[in-house]
Amino acid sequence: MGSYYNIDAILTDAQKLPCTFELDVPGLGFIDGNAGADMKKGSQVSLPLWLGGYLALQPIGPSPIVSLDLPACLAPRVLNALKADPKTVDLRAQAAYFYELAARTLDLFEEDEIVDVLSETFKKRASEIADHAHNAQGSVGEGVDFLRGLDEMERQLFRAAHDSSKMMRLWMGEMKKKA
């Protein structure tokens, strides 16, 4: 988890994860929209990452309160699309904080294949992001759709690359004037 005051960490932890209750829990039915009722074993609900993770790691007796499932943004269909061509997947439509959510979720699961897919995805998309950031025409035309699909981490990367490219051009211009 990031800093307590980091808004990106707070928004990531608010993302919902599918959970299945492994125990009957009295009086907790309001989570599922049944105020005053009990949460029955096997009930499936979406809980914020922070709460689902906490309940999954807090056993009562031999089993945890809930078991977690991977979020829809890490479903096999999305992972297959990322394997095929990571640049065509709109990560923002999957989750605004896609990489942060994946990292926090994978802290709770041991899924080496997903880690490998996401690492390759980030590498390939980062080079494309850098190309768009350094190219003055990068945010015009066909690049607009790609840039709209960037998650928050990628947007920060784009801004940093774009700003550094801009500052480099200014510095080079100043050096030419001095020479």
CSV table of C-alpha atoms in Angstrom, one decimal:
chain,number,residue,atom,x,y,z
A,1,MET,CA,0.0,0.0,0.0
A,2,GLY,CA,1.1,3.5,-0.7
A,3,SER,CA,1.3,6.5,1.6
A,4,TYR,CA,-1.7,7.1,3.8
A,5,TYR,CA,-2.2,10.5,2.1
A,6,ASN,CA,-1.6,9.3,-1.4
A,7,ILE,CA,-4.9,9.9,-3.3
A,8,ASP,CA,-3.9,7.3,-6.0
A,9,ALA,CA,-3.5,4.7,-3.2
A,10,ILE,CA,-6.8,5.6,-1.7
A,11,LEU,CA,-8.6,5.4,-5.0
A,12,THR,CA,-6.9,2.1,-5.8
A,13,ASP,CA,-8.0,0.6,-2.5
A,14,ALA,CA,-11.6,1.7,-3.2
A,15,GLN,CA,-11.8,-0.5,-6.4
A,16,LYS,CA,-14.2,-3.4,-6.0
A,17,LEU,CA,-13.1,-7.0,-6.0
A,18,PRO,CA,-15.4,-10.0,-6.3
A,19,CYS,CA,-15.6,-11.9,-3.0
A,20,THR,CA,-17.4,-15.0,-1.8
A,21,PHE,CA,-18.3,-15.4,1.9
A,22,GLU,CA,-17.0,-18.6,3.4
A,23,LEU,CA,-19.0,-18.3,6.6
A,24,ASP,CA,-22.4,-17.2,7.7
A,25,VAL,CA,-22.1,-13.7,9.2
A,26,PRO,CA,-25.0,-12.5,11.3
A,27,GLY,CA,-26.4,-9.0,10.6
A,28,LEU,CA,-24.1,-8.3,7.7
A,29,GLY,CA,-26.7,-8.6,5.0
A,30,PHE,CA,-26.8,-4.9,4.4
A,31,ILE,CA,-23.6,-5.3,2.3
A,32,ASP,CA,-25.7,-7.3,-0.2
A,33,GLY,CA,-28.7,-5.0,0.1
A,34,ASN,CA,-30.6,-7.0,2.7
A,35,ALA,CA,-30.7,-4.8,5.7
A,36,GLY,CA,-31.1,-6.7,8.9
A,37,ALA,CA,-30.5,-10.1,7.2
A,38,ASP,CA,-27.5,-12.4,7.6
A,39,MET,CA,-24.7,-12.8,5.1
A,40,LYS,CA,-25.0,-16.5,4.0
A,41,LYS,CA,-22.1,-18.7,3.2
A,42,GLY,CA,-21.5,-18.7,-0.5
A,43,SER,CA,-22.9,-15.2,-1.0
A,44,GLN,CA,-21.0,-13.3,-3.7
A,45,VAL,CA,-20.5,-9.6,-3.3
A,46,SER,CA,-18.1,-6.9,-4.6
A,47,LEU,CA,-16.1,-5.3,-1.8
A,48,PRO,CA,-13.5,-2.6,-1.8
A,49,LEU,CA,-10.0,-3.9,-2.2
A,50,TRP,CA,-9.0,-2.7,1.3
A,51,LEU,CA,-12.0,-4.5,3.0
A,52,GLY,CA,-11.9,-7.7,0.9
A,53,GLY,CA,-8.2,-8.1,1.4
A,54,TYR,CA,-8.5,-7.6,5.2
A,55,LEU,CA,-11.4,-10.1,5.4
A,56,ALA,CA,-9.5,-12.6,3.3
A,57,LEU,CA,-6.5,-12.5,5.5
A,58,GLN,CA,-8.4,-12.7,8.8
A,59,PRO,CA,-9.4,-16.3,9.5
A,60,ILE,CA,-12.1,-17.2,11.9
A,61,GLY,CA,-11.2,-20.8,12.8
A,62,PRO,CA,-9.9,-22.8,9.9
A,63,SER,CA,-11.2,-20.7,7.1
A,64,PRO,CA,-11.1,-17.0,6.1
A,65,ILE,CA,-14.2,-14.9,6.3
A,66,VAL,CA,-14.1,-14.3,2.5
A,67,SER,CA,-12.3,-15.7,-0.5
A,68,LEU,CA,-11.2,-13.3,-3.2
A,69,ASP,CA,-11.5,-13.7,-6.9
A,70,LEU,CA,-9.4,-11.8,-9.5
A,71,PRO,CA,-11.1,-8.6,-10.6
A,72,ALA,CA,-12.6,-8.4,-14.1
A,73,CYS,CA,-9.7,-6.3,-15.3
A,74,LEU,CA,-7.4,-9.3,-14.8
A,75,ALA,CA,-9.8,-11.8,-16.4
A,76,PRO,CA,-8.4,-14.3,-19.0
A,77,ARG,CA,-10.0,-12.4,-21.8
A,78,VAL,CA,-8.1,-9.2,-20.9
A,79,LEU,CA,-4.9,-11.0,-20.3
A,80,ASN,CA,-5.2,-12.7,-23.7
A,81,ALA,CA,-5.7,-9.3,-25.4
A,82,LEU,CA,-2.7,-8.0,-23.6
A,83,LYS,CA,-0.6,-10.9,-24.7
A,84,ALA,CA,-1.8,-10.4,-28.3
A,85,ASP,CA,-1.1,-6.6,-28.6
A,86,PRO,CA,-0.9,-4.6,-25.4
A,87,LYS,CA,-1.1,-1.3,-27.3
A,88,THR,CA,-4.7,-1.9,-28.4
A,89,VAL,CA,-6.1,-2.5,-25.0
A,90,ASP,CA,-7.9,0.4,-23.3
A,91,LEU,CA,-6.6,0.0,-19.8
A,92,ARG,CA,-8.5,3.0,-18.5
A,93,ALA,CA,-11.8,1.2,-19.4
A,94,GLN,CA,-10.6,-1.8,-17.4
A,95,ALA,CA,-9.6,0.3,-14.3
A,96,ALA,CA,-8.5,3.8,-14.0
A,97,TYR,CA,-5.7,2.6,-11.7
A,98,PHE,CA,-5.0,-0.6,-13.6
A,99,TYR,CA,-1.4,-1.3,-12.6
A,100,GLU,CA,-1.9,-0.2,-9.0
A,101,LEU,CA,-4.9,-2.4,-8.7
A,102,ALA,CA,-3.1,-5.3,-10.3
A,103,ALA,CA,-0.1,-4.9,-8.0
A,104,ARG,CA,-2.3,-4.7,-4.9
A,105,THR,CA,-4.4,-7.7,-6.0
A,106,LEU,CA,-1.4,-9.8,-6.9
A,107,ASP,CA,0.0,-9.1,-3.4
A,108,LEU,CA,-2.9,-11.3,-2.3
A,109,PHE,CA,-2.6,-14.0,-5.1
A,110,GLU,CA,0.4,-15.9,-6.4
A,111,GLU,CA,-0.1,-15.6,-10.1
A,112,ASP,CA,3.4,-15.5,-11.8
A,113,GLU,CA,1.9,-15.7,-15.3
A,114,ILE,CA,-0.2,-12.5,-14.7
A,115,VAL,CA,2.9,-10.7,-13.3
A,116,ASP,CA,4.8,-11.7,-16.5
A,117,VAL,CA,2.0,-10.5,-18.8
A,118,LEU,CA,1.7,-7.2,-17.0
A,119,SER,CA,5.5,-6.6,-17.0
A,120,GLU,CA,5.6,-7.2,-20.8
A,121,THR,CA,2.6,-5.0,-21.2
A,122,PHE,CA,4.1,-2.1,-19.3
A,123,LYS,CA,7.4,-2.4,-21.2
A,124,LYS,CA,5.7,-2.3,-24.6
A,125,ARG,CA,3.3,0.4,-23.7
A,126,ALA,CA,6.0,2.5,-22.1
A,127,SER,CA,8.0,2.7,-25.3
A,128,GLU,CA,4.8,3.7,-27.2
A,129,ILE,CA,4.1,6.3,-24.5
A,130,ALA,CA,7.6,7.7,-24.8
A,131,ASP,CA,7.2,7.9,-28.6
A,132,HIS,CA,4.0,9.8,-28.3
A,133,ALA,CA,5.5,12.1,-25.6
A,134,HIS,CA,8.6,13.0,-27.6
A,135,ASN,CA,6.8,13.3,-31.0
A,136,ALA,CA,5.1,16.6,-31.5
A,137,GLN,CA,2.5,14.9,-33.6
A,138,GLY,CA,2.2,12.0,-31.0
A,139,SER,CA,-1.1,13.3,-29.5
A,140,VAL,CA,-2.8,14.0,-32.9
A,141,GLY,CA,-4.5,11.5,-35.2
A,142,GLU,CA,-4.3,7.8,-34.4
A,143,GLY,CA,-2.4,8.4,-31.2
A,144,VAL,CA,-5.4,10.0,-29.5
A,145,ASP,CA,-7.2,6.7,-29.0
A,146,PHE,CA,-4.1,5.2,-27.5
A,147,LEU,CA,-3.6,8.2,-25.1
A,148,ARG,CA,-7.2,8.1,-24.0
A,149,GLY,CA,-6.7,4.4,-22.9
A,150,LEU,CA,-3.8,5.2,-20.6
A,151,ASP,CA,-4.3,4.4,-16.9
A,152,GLU,CA,-3.2,6.9,-14.3
A,153,MET,CA,0.3,5.6,-13.9
A,154,GLU,CA,0.8,5.7,-17.7
A,155,ARG,CA,-0.6,9.2,-17.8
A,156,GLN,CA,1.9,10.3,-15.2
A,157,LEU,CA,4.7,8.7,-17.3
A,158,PHE,CA,3.4,10.5,-20.4
A,159,ARG,CA,3.4,13.8,-18.6
A,160,ALA,CA,6.9,13.3,-17.3
A,161,ALA,CA,8.3,12.2,-20.7
A,162,HIS,CA,6.5,15.1,-22.5
A,163,ASP,CA,7.7,17.7,-20.0
A,164,SER,CA,11.3,16.4,-20.1
A,165,SER,CA,11.3,16.5,-23.9
A,166,LYS,CA,9.9,20.0,-23.9
A,167,MET,CA,12.5,21.1,-21.3
A,168,MET,CA,15.3,19.5,-23.4
A,169,ARG,CA,14.2,21.3,-26.5
A,170,LEU,CA,14.2,24.6,-24.6
A,171,TRP,CA,17.7,23.9,-23.2
A,172,MET,CA,19.0,23.0,-26.6
A,173,GLY,CA,17.6,26.2,-28.0
A,174,GLU,CA,19.3,28.2,-25.3
A,175,MET,CA,22.6,26.4,-25.9
A,176,LYS,CA,22.4,27.3,-29.7
A,177,LYS,CA,21.8,30.9,-28.8
A,178,LYS,CA,24.9,31.0,-26.6
A,179,ALA,CA,27.1,29.3,-29.2
